[in-house]
Coordinates of N, CA, C and O in Angstrom, one line a residue:
X1 N 0.8 -23.1 4.9 CA 2.0 -22.8 5.3 C 2.9 -22.0 4.3 O 2.9 -22.2 3.3
X2 N 3.4 -20.7 5.1 CA 4.3 -19.9 4.1 C 5.6 -20.4 4.1 O 6.1 -20.5 5.2
X3 N 6.4 -20.4 3.0 CA 7.6 -20.5 2.8 C 8.3 -19.4 2.9 O 7.8 -18.5 2.9
X4 N 9.7 -19.4 3.0 CA 10.7 -18.4 2.9 C 10.2 -17.5 2.0 O 10.5 -16.2 1.9
X5 N 9.9 -17.7 0.6 CA 9.7 -17.1 -0.6 C 8.5 -16.4 -0.2 O 8.3 -15.1 -0.4
X6 N 7.3 -16.8 0.3 CA 6.3 -16.2 0.5 C 6.4 -15.1 1.5 O 5.9 -13.7 1.5
X7 N 7.1 -15.4 2.7 CA 7.4 -14.5 3.8 C 8.2 -13.2 3.1 O 8.1 -11.9 3.6
X8 N 9.1 -13.6 2.2 CA 10.0 -12.5 1.8 C 9.2 -11.6 0.9 O 9.4 -10.2 0.9
X9 N 8.2 -12.3 0.0 CA 7.3 -11.2 -0.8 C 6.4 -10.5 0.1 O 6.3 -9.2 -0.2
X10 N 6.1 -10.9 1.2 CA 5.1 -10.1 1.9 C 5.7 -9.0 2.5 O 5.2 -8.0 2.8
X11 N 6.9 -9.5 3.1 CA 8.0 -8.3 3.7 C 8.0 -7.0 2.6 O 7.9 -6.0 3.0
X12 N 8.5 -7.6 1.3 CA 8.7 -6.6 0.2 C 7.5 -5.7 0.0 O 7.6 -4.7 0.0
X13 N 6.2 -6.6 -0.1 CA 5.2 -5.9 -0.3 C 4.8 -4.9 0.9 O 4.2 -3.8 0.7
X14 N 4.9 -5.2 2.1 CA 4.9 -4.4 3.4 C 5.6 -3.1 3.3 O 4.9 -1.8 3.5
X15 N 6.7 -3.1 2.7 CA 8.0 -2.1 2.7 C 7.1 -1.2 1.6 O 7.2 0.0 1.8
X16 N 6.9 -1.7 0.6 CA 6.3 -0.7 -0.9 C 5.1 -0.1 -0.3 O 4.8 0.8 -0.5
X17 N 4.0 -1.0 0.7 CA 2.8 -0.3 0.8 C 3.0 1.0 2.0 O 2.5 1.9 1.9
X18 N 4.3 0.5 2.9 CA 4.5 1.7 3.8 C 4.9 2.9 3.0 O 4.7 4.0 3.8
X19 N 5.7 2.9 2.1 CA 6.2 3.8 1.4 C 4.7 4.5 0.8 O 4.8 5.8 0.5
X20 N 4.1 3.9 0.2 CA 2.9 4.5 -0.4 C 2.1 5.1 0.8 O 1.5 6.0 0.5
X21 N 1.8 4.4 1.8 CA 1.1 5.2 2.9 C 1.9 6.5 3.4 O 1.1 7.4 3.6
X22 N 3.4 6.5 3.3 CA 3.7 7.6 3.6 C 3.5 8.8 2.5 O 3.3 10.0 3.1
X23 N 3.7 8.5 1.3 CA 3.2 9.4 0.4 C 1.7 9.9 0.4 O 1.6 11.2 0.1
X24 N 0.9 9.0 0.9 CA -0.4 9.4 0.8 C -0.7 10.2 2.1 O -1.5 11.2 1.9
X25 N 0.1 10.2 3.1 CA 0.0 10.9 4.5 C 0.3 12.3 4.1 O 0.1 13.5 4.4
X26 N 1.5 12.5 3.4 CA 2.0 13.6 2.6 C 0.9 14.4 1.6 O 0.9 15.5 1.6
X27 N 0.1 13.5 0.8 CA -0.9 14.2 0.2 C -1.9 14.7 0.9 O -2.5 16.0 0.7
X28 N -2.0 14.2 2.1 CA -3.3 14.7 3.0 C -2.8 15.9 3.8 O -3.6 16.7 3.9
X29 N -1.6 15.9 4.3 CA -0.8 17.1 4.6 C -0.8 18.2 3.6 O -0.8 19.4 4.2
X30 N -0.8 18.1 2.5 CA -0.8 19.2 1.4 C -1.9 19.1 0.2 O -1.7 18.9 -0.9
X31 N -3.2 19.4 0.8 CA -4.4 19.5 0.1 C -4.4 20.6 -1.0 O -5.0 20.4 -1.9
X32 N -3.4 21.7 -0.6 CA -3.5 22.7 -1.5 C -2.4 22.2 -2.9 O -2.6 22.9 -3.9
X33 N -1.6 21.3 -2.7 CA -0.7 21.0 -3.6 C -0.9 19.4 -4.5 O -0.7 19.4 -5.6
X34 N -1.4 18.8 -3.7 CA -1.9 17.6 -4.1 C -3.2 16.8 -3.7 O -3.9 17.4 -2.8
X35 N -3.8 16.0 -4.6 CA -5.0 15.2 -4.2 C -4.9 13.5 -4.2 O -4.0 13.3 -5.1
X36 N -5.7 13.0 -3.6 CA -5.6 11.4 -3.7 C -6.5 10.9 -4.8 O -7.5 11.7 -5.1
X37 N -5.8 10.1 -5.5 CA -6.5 9.5 -6.5 C -7.5 8.2 -6.3 O -8.3 7.6 -7.1
X38 N -7.1 7.6 -5.1 CA -8.0 6.5 -4.8 C -9.4 6.8 -4.2 O -9.6 7.5 -3.3
X39 N -10.5 6.3 -5.0 CA -11.7 6.7 -4.4 C -12.1 6.4 -3.1 O -13.2 6.8 -2.8
X40 N -11.6 5.3 -2.6 CA -12.2 4.7 -1.5 C -11.5 5.9 -0.1 O -12.3 5.8 0.9
X41 N -10.5 6.5 -0.6 CA -10.2 7.5 0.4 C -10.6 9.2 0.2 O -10.6 10.0 1.0
X42 N -11.0 9.3 -1.1 CA -11.5 10.6 -1.4 C -10.2 11.8 -1.8 O -9.2 11.5 -1.8
X43 N -10.5 12.7 -2.3 CA -9.6 13.6 -3.0 C -8.7 14.2 -1.8 O -7.4 14.4 -2.1
X44 N -9.2 14.4 -0.4 CA -8.5 15.2 0.5 C -8.8 14.4 1.8 O -9.4 15.0 2.7
X45 N -8.2 13.1 1.9 CA -8.7 12.3 3.2 C -7.6 13.1 4.4 O -6.6 13.7 4.3
X46 N -8.1 12.8 5.6 CA -7.3 13.1 6.7 C -6.5 12.0 6.9 O -6.3 10.8 6.5
X47 N -5.6 12.5 7.6 CA -4.3 11.3 8.0 C -5.0 10.1 8.8 O -4.3 9.2 8.4
X48 N -6.0 10.4 9.6 CA -6.2 9.2 10.4 C -6.9 8.1 9.4 O -6.7 6.9 9.5
X49 N -7.8 8.8 8.3 CA -8.3 8.0 7.4 C -7.4 7.0 6.5 O -7.4 6.0 6.3
X50 N -6.4 7.8 6.4 CA -5.1 7.2 5.3 C -4.6 6.1 6.5 O -4.5 5.0 5.8
X51 N -4.2 6.2 7.5 CA -3.6 5.3 8.3 C -4.5 4.2 8.6 O -4.3 2.9 8.5
X52 N -5.9 4.5 8.8 CA -6.9 3.4 9.0 C -7.2 2.7 8.0 O -7.1 1.1 7.9
X53 N -7.2 3.1 6.7 CA -7.5 2.4 5.2 C -6.3 1.5 5.3 O -6.4 0.4 5.0
X54 N -5.0 2.0 5.5 CA -3.8 1.2 5.1 C -3.7 0.1 6.2 O -3.3 -1.1 5.8
X55 N -4.0 0.1 7.4 CA -4.0 -1.0 8.4 C -5.0 -1.9 8.0 O -4.6 -3.1 8.0
X56 N -6.1 -1.6 7.6 CA -7.4 -2.5 7.7 C -7.0 -3.1 6.3 O -7.2 -4.4 6.1
X57 N -6.7 -2.5 5.2 CA -6.4 -3.1 3.7 C -5.2 -4.1 3.8 O -5.3 -5.0 3.2
X58 N -4.4 -3.7 4.7 CA -3.0 -4.5 4.8 C -3.6 -6.0 5.4 O -3.2 -7.0 4.9
X59 N -4.3 -5.8 6.5 CA -4.8 -6.9 7.3 C -5.6 -7.9 6.3 O -5.5 -9.0 6.2
X60 N -6.4 -7.1 5.5 CA -7.3 -8.0 4.6 C -6.5 -8.6 3.4 O -6.9 -9.6 2.9
X61 N -5.4 -8.0 2.9 CA -4.6 -8.6 2.0 C -3.9 -9.7 2.5 O -3.7 -10.8 2.0
X62 N -3.4 -9.6 3.7 CA -2.6 -10.7 4.6 C -3.4 -11.9 4.6 O -3.3 -13.0 4.3
X63 N -4.8 -11.6 5.0 CA -6.0 -12.6 5.0 C -6.0 -13.4 3.7 O -6.0 -14.6 3.7
X64 N -6.4 -12.7 2.7 CA -6.6 -13.3 1.5 C -5.4 -14.3 0.8 O -5.6 -15.2 0.5
X65 N -4.0 -13.6 1.0 CA -3.1 -14.2 0.4 C -2.7 -15.6 1.6 O -2.4 -16.4 1.0
X66 N -3.1 -15.4 2.6 CA -3.1 -16.8 3.7 C -4.0 -17.7 3.2 O -3.7 -19.0 3.4
X67 N -5.3 -17.3 2.5 CA -6.1 -18.5 2.2 C -5.6 -19.0 0.8 O -6.3 -19.9 0.3
X68 N -4.7 -18.5 0.2 CA -4.4 -19.1 -1.4 C -3.3 -20.1 -1.2 O -2.6 -20.3 -0.4
X69 N -3.6 -20.8 -2.3 CA -2.5 -21.8 -2.3 C -1.1 -21.1 -2.8 O -1.0 -20.0 -2.9
X70 N -0.2 -21.8 -2.4 CA 1.2 -21.3 -2.7 C 1.5 -20.7 -4.0 O 2.0 -19.7 -4.1
X71 N 1.3 -21.1 -5.1 CA 1.5 -20.5 -6.4 C 0.9 -19.3 -6.7 O 1.1 -18.4 -7.1
X72 N -0.4 -19.5 -6.2 CA -1.6 -18.0 -6.3 C -1.1 -16.9 -5.2 O -1.0 -15.9 -5.8
X73 N -0.5 -17.5 -4.3 CA -0.1 -16.3 -3.2 C 1.0 -15.7 -3.6 O 1.2 -14.5 -3.8
X74 N 1.9 -16.6 -4.4 CA 3.2 -15.9 -4.8 C 3.0 -15.0 -6.1 O 3.2 -13.8 -6.4
X75 N 1.9 -15.3 -6.8 CA 1.7 -14.3 -7.9 C 0.7 -13.2 -7.5 O 1.0 -12.1 -7.9
X76 N 0.0 -13.4 -6.5 CA -1.0 -12.3 -6.0 C 0.0 -11.3 -5.1 O 0.0 -9.9 -5.4
X77 N 1.2 -11.7 -4.6 CA 2.1 -10.9 -3.9 C 3.0 -10.2 -4.8 O 3.2 -9.0 -4.6
X78 N 3.4 -10.9 -5.8 CA 4.3 -10.2 -6.8 C 3.5 -9.0 -7.6 O 4.1 -7.8 -7.6
X79 N 2.3 -9.3 -7.9 CA 1.5 -8.4 -8.7 C 1.3 -7.2 -7.5 O 1.3 -6.1 -8.0
X80 N 0.8 -7.5 -6.4 CA 0.9 -6.3 -5.2 C 1.9 -5.2 -5.4 O 2.1 -4.3 -5.1
X81 N 3.0 -6.2 -5.3 CA 4.5 -5.4 -5.2 C 4.8 -4.7 -6.6 O 4.7 -3.2 -6.3
X82 N 4.2 -5.1 -7.5 CA 4.7 -4.2 -8.8 C 3.4 -3.0 -8.8 O 3.8 -2.1 -9.2
X83 N 2.0 -3.4 -8.5 CA 1.3 -2.3 -8.5 C 1.6 -1.2 -7.6 O 1.6 0.1 -7.8
X84 N 1.9 -1.7 -6.3 CA 2.4 -0.4 -5.3 C 3.6 0.3 -5.8 O 3.5 1.5 -5.8
X85 N 4.4 -0.5 -6.4 CA 5.9 0.3 -6.6 C 5.6 1.1 -7.7 O 6.2 2.2 -7.7
X86 N 4.6 0.8 -8.6 CA 4.2 1.7 -9.8 C 3.4 3.2 -9.0 O 3.9 4.2 -9.5
X87 N 2.7 3.1 -8.1 CA 2.1 3.9 -7.3 C 3.1 4.7 -6.6 O 3.1 6.2 -7.0
X88 N 4.1 4.2 -6.0 CA 5.2 5.1 -5.3 C 6.1 5.6 -6.5 O 6.3 6.8 -6.1
X89 N 6.4 5.2 -7.6 CA 7.2 5.7 -8.5 C 6.5 7.0 -8.9 O 7.1 8.0 -9.3
X90 N 4.9 6.8 -9.4 CA 4.4 7.9 -10.0 C 4.3 9.0 -8.8 O 4.6 10.2 -9.4
X91 N 3.8 8.7 -7.7 CA 3.9 9.8 -6.6 C 5.1 10.5 -6.7 O 5.3 11.6 -6.4
X92 N 6.4 9.8 -6.8 CA 7.8 10.3 -6.4 C 7.8 11.3 -7.5 O 8.6 12.4 -7.6
X93 N 7.5 11.0 -8.8 CA 7.7 11.6 -10.3 C 6.8 13.1 -10.0 O 7.3 14.2 -10.4
X94 N 5.7 12.9 -9.0 CA 4.9 14.3 -8.7 C 5.5 15.2 -7.7 O 4.8 16.0 -7.6
X95 N 6.6 14.6 -7.2 CA 7.0 15.1 -6.2 C 6.6 15.0 -4.7 O 7.0 15.6 -3.6
X96 N 6.0 13.8 -4.5 CA 5.4 13.4 -3.4 C 6.4 12.7 -2.5 O 6.9 11.5 -2.9
X97 N 6.7 13.1 -1.5 CA 7.9 12.3 -0.7 C 7.4 11.6 -0.1 O 6.4 11.3 0.4
X98 N 8.3 10.4 0.5 CA 8.0 9.2 1.4 C 8.7 9.6 2.3 O 10.1 9.4 3.0
X99 N 7.8 10.0 3.4 CA 8.7 10.7 4.9 C 7.2 10.8 5.6 O 6.0 10.9 5.2
X100 N 7.2 10.3 6.9 CA 6.3 10.3 8.0 C 6.2 11.7 9.0 O 7.0 12.2 9.2

């Protein structure tokens, strides 16, 4: 059972991942200016591949978190937020916008 803290962490993680997905879609739309660093997506993924990747990976992350004990879940989600926020900040520094 997820407590309010778990739910808030997952909601925050979801928002930061949505920002990362929006930036990755902008990378896909601008292959002449940017390239993707995630080897699972390749340097120039299609928008459909980006959306599919984020939907599937987000579901898998939720499933993994759901199977964890509460302390591990909190650490896992907090770490995920930090990692995703780092990706978003780096992309912003490179001029990649958060827009759909």
